[in-house]
């Protein structure tokens, strides 16, 4: 903050720093810790978009949009973070017959748009009308969540064009990939932004990359506590 830490003749900046971790869980610990002290950060991950919470929630939402007459599915969709309703909200909504019918009618209208104009037109209408961007961005990790959700929409859009399947076929395709967490390169989670931020990087992703300053807070993890010989590298030579 006061510019005392420097690289050559300039102050050290957040974007100069990388934190290398072993797992996505450790990456989350670091991001939470940095957030608490007001340091902006971003995670570079090799995790599949299908393994994200947003993909799982989208399965719930799409099931309701595909079958808007199924009230339990609609209620399940409403309590996702995408739509942000609480149990109390649902209870109040169900007590107001007119409000509940209006809600069901919105789901029916999205279903009709999907049928007549395709998935992407429907998803854009849904995002705007339900104010999803603002709702997610109000959360501490909102940019990450919104990036994941939009990535899922794009993946589904491409699949609908490439496969030429209807709503049910598309739901089956997406649900299967979420279940198995398909991890092909094109499905890796995208970076929400990396401008002027500390990078949090898994060991696998960090290979071949260079950063001015690197922290490795978890490299001690996995050290064996038995009597086996410990090995390490000294000047590129294995030492026991």
Coordinates of C-alpha atoms in Angstrom, one line a residue:
X1 CA 0.0 0.0 0.0
X2 CA 2.8 2.5 0.9
X3 CA 4.9 1.4 -2.1
X4 CA 7.8 0.1 0.0
X5 CA 7.7 -3.3 -1.7
X6 CA 9.2 -2.8 -5.2
X7 CA 10.2 -4.7 -8.3
X8 CA 13.2 -2.9 -9.8
X9 CA 12.1 0.8 -9.9
X10 CA 8.3 0.4 -9.5
X11 CA 6.0 -0.6 -6.7
X12 CA 4.8 -4.2 -6.4
X13 CA 1.3 -4.5 -7.7
X14 CA -1.4 -7.2 -7.1
X15 CA -1.1 -8.5 -10.7
X16 CA 2.6 -9.3 -10.0
X17 CA 1.7 -11.9 -7.4
X18 CA 0.6 -15.5 -7.8
X19 CA -0.4 -18.0 -5.1
X20 CA 0.2 -21.6 -6.0
X21 CA -2.1 -24.2 -4.4
X22 CA -2.7 -27.9 -4.8
X23 CA -6.5 -28.0 -5.0
X24 CA -9.6 -26.0 -5.8
X25 CA -10.5 -26.1 -2.1
X26 CA -7.2 -24.5 -1.1
X27 CA -7.7 -21.9 -3.8
X28 CA -11.0 -21.1 -2.1
X29 CA -9.4 -20.7 1.3
X30 CA -6.8 -18.3 -0.2
X31 CA -9.4 -16.2 -2.0
X32 CA -11.5 -15.9 1.1
X33 CA -8.5 -14.9 3.2
X34 CA -7.5 -12.2 0.7
X35 CA -11.0 -11.0 0.4
X36 CA -11.1 -10.4 4.2
X37 CA -8.1 -8.1 4.0
X38 CA -9.4 -6.3 0.9
X39 CA -6.9 -7.8 -1.6
X40 CA -8.5 -8.5 -5.0
X41 CA -7.8 -11.9 -6.5
X42 CA -8.8 -14.3 -9.2
X43 CA -8.6 -18.1 -9.6
X44 CA -7.0 -19.7 -12.6
X45 CA -8.6 -23.2 -12.6
X46 CA -8.5 -26.4 -14.7
X47 CA -11.9 -27.4 -13.1
X48 CA -14.7 -28.3 -15.5
X49 CA -17.6 -25.9 -15.9
X50 CA -19.8 -29.0 -15.4
X51 CA -18.4 -29.3 -11.8
X52 CA -19.5 -25.8 -10.8
X53 CA -22.4 -25.1 -8.5
X54 CA -23.9 -22.9 -11.3
X55 CA -24.1 -25.9 -13.6
X56 CA -25.9 -28.0 -11.0
X57 CA -28.3 -25.1 -10.3
X58 CA -28.9 -24.6 -14.0
X59 CA -30.0 -28.3 -14.3
X60 CA -32.7 -27.5 -11.7
X61 CA -33.7 -24.3 -13.4
X62 CA -33.8 -25.9 -16.9
X63 CA -35.9 -28.8 -15.6
X64 CA -38.6 -26.2 -14.6
X65 CA -38.3 -24.2 -17.8
X66 CA -38.8 -27.4 -19.8
X67 CA -41.8 -28.5 -17.8
X68 CA -43.4 -25.3 -16.4
X69 CA -46.6 -27.0 -15.5
X70 CA -44.7 -29.0 -12.8
X71 CA -45.0 -26.8 -9.7
X72 CA -42.5 -28.7 -7.5
X73 CA -39.9 -28.2 -10.3
X74 CA -40.7 -24.5 -10.4
X75 CA -40.4 -24.2 -6.7
X76 CA -37.0 -25.9 -6.8
X77 CA -35.9 -23.5 -9.5
X78 CA -37.0 -20.5 -7.4
X79 CA -34.8 -21.3 -4.5
X80 CA -31.6 -21.6 -6.5
X81 CA -29.2 -18.7 -6.1
X82 CA -30.0 -17.8 -9.7
X83 CA -33.5 -16.8 -8.7
X84 CA -32.7 -16.2 -5.0
X85 CA -36.0 -17.0 -3.3
X86 CA -36.0 -18.2 0.2
X87 CA -38.4 -20.8 1.8
X88 CA -40.3 -18.0 3.4
X89 CA -40.6 -16.2 0.0
X90 CA -42.0 -19.4 -1.5
X91 CA -44.5 -19.8 1.3
X92 CA -45.8 -16.2 0.9
X93 CA -45.9 -16.6 -2.9
X94 CA -48.1 -19.8 -2.5
X95 CA -50.5 -17.9 -0.2
X96 CA -51.1 -15.3 -3.0
X97 CA -52.8 -17.2 -5.7
X98 CA -52.6 -14.3 -8.2
X99 CA -48.8 -13.8 -7.6
X100 CA -48.2 -17.6 -7.9
X101 CA -50.1 -17.8 -11.1
X102 CA -48.1 -14.9 -12.5
X103 CA -44.9 -16.7 -11.6
X104 CA -46.0 -19.9 -13.3
X105 CA -47.0 -17.8 -16.4
X106 CA -43.5 -16.4 -16.6
X107 CA -42.1 -19.9 -16.7
X108 CA -44.6 -20.9 -19.3
X109 CA -43.6 -17.8 -21.4
X110 CA -39.9 -18.7 -21.2
X111 CA -40.7 -22.3 -22.3
X112 CA -42.6 -20.9 -25.3
X113 CA -39.7 -18.6 -26.2
X114 CA -37.4 -21.6 -26.0
X115 CA -39.7 -23.6 -28.4
X116 CA -40.1 -20.8 -30.9
X117 CA -36.8 -19.0 -30.9
X118 CA -34.2 -21.3 -29.4
X119 CA -32.3 -21.6 -26.2
X120 CA -30.1 -18.5 -26.4
X121 CA -33.0 -16.1 -27.1
X122 CA -34.8 -17.6 -24.1
X123 CA -31.8 -17.4 -21.8
X124 CA -31.2 -13.7 -22.6
X125 CA -34.8 -12.9 -22.0
X126 CA -34.7 -14.8 -18.7
X127 CA -31.5 -13.0 -17.5
X128 CA -33.0 -9.6 -18.2
X129 CA -36.5 -10.2 -16.9
X130 CA -35.4 -12.0 -13.7
X131 CA -32.5 -9.5 -13.1
X132 CA -30.1 -12.4 -12.6
X133 CA -26.9 -10.4 -13.3
X134 CA -27.6 -7.9 -10.5
X135 CA -28.6 -10.6 -8.1
X136 CA -25.5 -12.6 -8.6
X137 CA -23.1 -9.6 -8.7
X138 CA -24.3 -8.5 -5.3
X139 CA -22.7 -11.6 -3.8
X140 CA -19.1 -11.5 -2.7
X141 CA -18.2 -14.1 -5.4
X142 CA -20.8 -12.8 -7.8
X143 CA -18.5 -12.2 -10.8
X144 CA -17.3 -15.8 -10.6
X145 CA -20.8 -17.1 -10.4
X146 CA -22.1 -15.0 -13.3
X147 CA -19.1 -16.0 -15.5
X148 CA -19.9 -19.7 -14.8
X149 CA -23.5 -19.3 -15.5
X150 CA -23.0 -17.4 -18.8
X151 CA -20.4 -20.1 -19.8
X152 CA -23.0 -22.8 -19.2
X153 CA -25.5 -20.9 -21.4
X154 CA -22.9 -20.7 -24.2
X155 CA -22.1 -24.4 -23.9
X156 CA -25.8 -25.4 -24.1
X157 CA -26.3 -23.0 -27.0
X158 CA -23.5 -24.6 -29.0
X159 CA -24.7 -28.1 -28.2
X160 CA -28.2 -27.2 -29.4
X161 CA -26.9 -26.2 -32.8
X162 CA -24.3 -29.0 -33.2
X163 CA -26.7 -31.8 -32.1
X164 CA -30.0 -30.4 -33.4
X165 CA -31.8 -31.9 -30.4
X166 CA -35.0 -30.6 -28.7
X167 CA -35.5 -29.4 -25.2
X168 CA -35.5 -32.9 -23.6
X169 CA -32.5 -34.0 -25.6
X170 CA -30.6 -30.9 -24.5
X171 CA -31.5 -31.4 -20.9
X172 CA -30.3 -35.0 -21.0
X173 CA -27.0 -34.0 -22.7
X174 CA -26.3 -31.3 -20.1
X175 CA -27.4 -33.3 -17.2
X176 CA -25.1 -36.2 -18.1
X177 CA -22.1 -33.9 -18.4
X178 CA -22.9 -32.4 -15.0
X179 CA -23.2 -35.8 -13.5
X180 CA -19.8 -37.0 -14.8
X181 CA -18.2 -33.6 -14.6
X182 CA -16.8 -33.9 -18.1
X183 CA -13.4 -32.2 -18.2
X184 CA -12.5 -31.7 -21.9
X185 CA -10.3 -28.6 -22.4
X186 CA -13.1 -26.6 -24.0
X187 CA -15.2 -27.0 -20.8
X188 CA -12.6 -25.7 -18.4
X189 CA -13.8 -22.9 -16.1
X190 CA -13.1 -19.5 -17.5
X191 CA -11.2 -16.7 -15.8
X192 CA -13.7 -14.1 -14.7
X193 CA -11.1 -11.3 -15.1
X194 CA -7.4 -11.0 -14.4
X195 CA -6.9 -7.2 -14.6
X196 CA -4.9 -5.9 -11.6
X197 CA -5.6 -9.0 -9.5
X198 CA -3.5 -11.5 -7.5
X199 CA -3.6 -14.8 -9.3
X200 CA -4.5 -18.0 -7.4
X201 CA -3.3 -20.9 -9.5
X202 CA -3.4 -24.7 -9.1
X203 CA -0.1 -26.5 -9.5
X204 CA -1.3 -28.1 -12.7
X205 CA -2.4 -24.9 -14.3
X206 CA 0.8 -23.0 -13.2
X207 CA 3.1 -25.3 -15.2
X208 CA 5.0 -23.2 -17.8
X209 CA 3.8 -19.9 -16.4
X210 CA 6.0 -17.3 -14.7
X211 CA 5.2 -14.6 -12.1
X212 CA 7.4 -12.0 -10.5
X213 CA 6.3 -13.0 -6.9
X214 CA 5.1 -16.5 -6.0
X215 CA 3.6 -17.7 -2.7
X216 CA 3.2 -21.5 -2.0
X217 CA 1.3 -21.8 1.3
X218 CA 0.4 -25.4 1.0
X219 CA 3.5 -27.1 -0.5
X220 CA 4.1 -28.8 2.9
X221 CA 0.9 -30.8 2.5
X222 CA 1.2 -34.5 2.1
X223 CA 4.5 -34.9 4.0
X224 CA 4.7 -38.5 5.3
X225 CA 5.0 -38.9 9.0
X226 CA 6.5 -42.5 9.0
X227 CA 10.1 -43.5 8.9
X228 CA 10.5 -43.5 5.1
X229 CA 13.4 -41.6 3.7
X230 CA 12.6 -38.0 2.8
X231 CA 13.8 -36.8 -0.6
X232 CA 14.1 -33.3 -2.0
X233 CA 15.9 -31.4 -4.7
X234 CA 19.1 -29.4 -4.2
X235 CA 20.4 -27.6 -7.3
X236 CA 18.3 -29.8 -9.5
X237 CA 19.7 -33.0 -7.9
X238 CA 17.7 -35.5 -5.9
X239 CA 18.9 -35.6 -2.3
X240 CA 17.9 -38.2 0.4

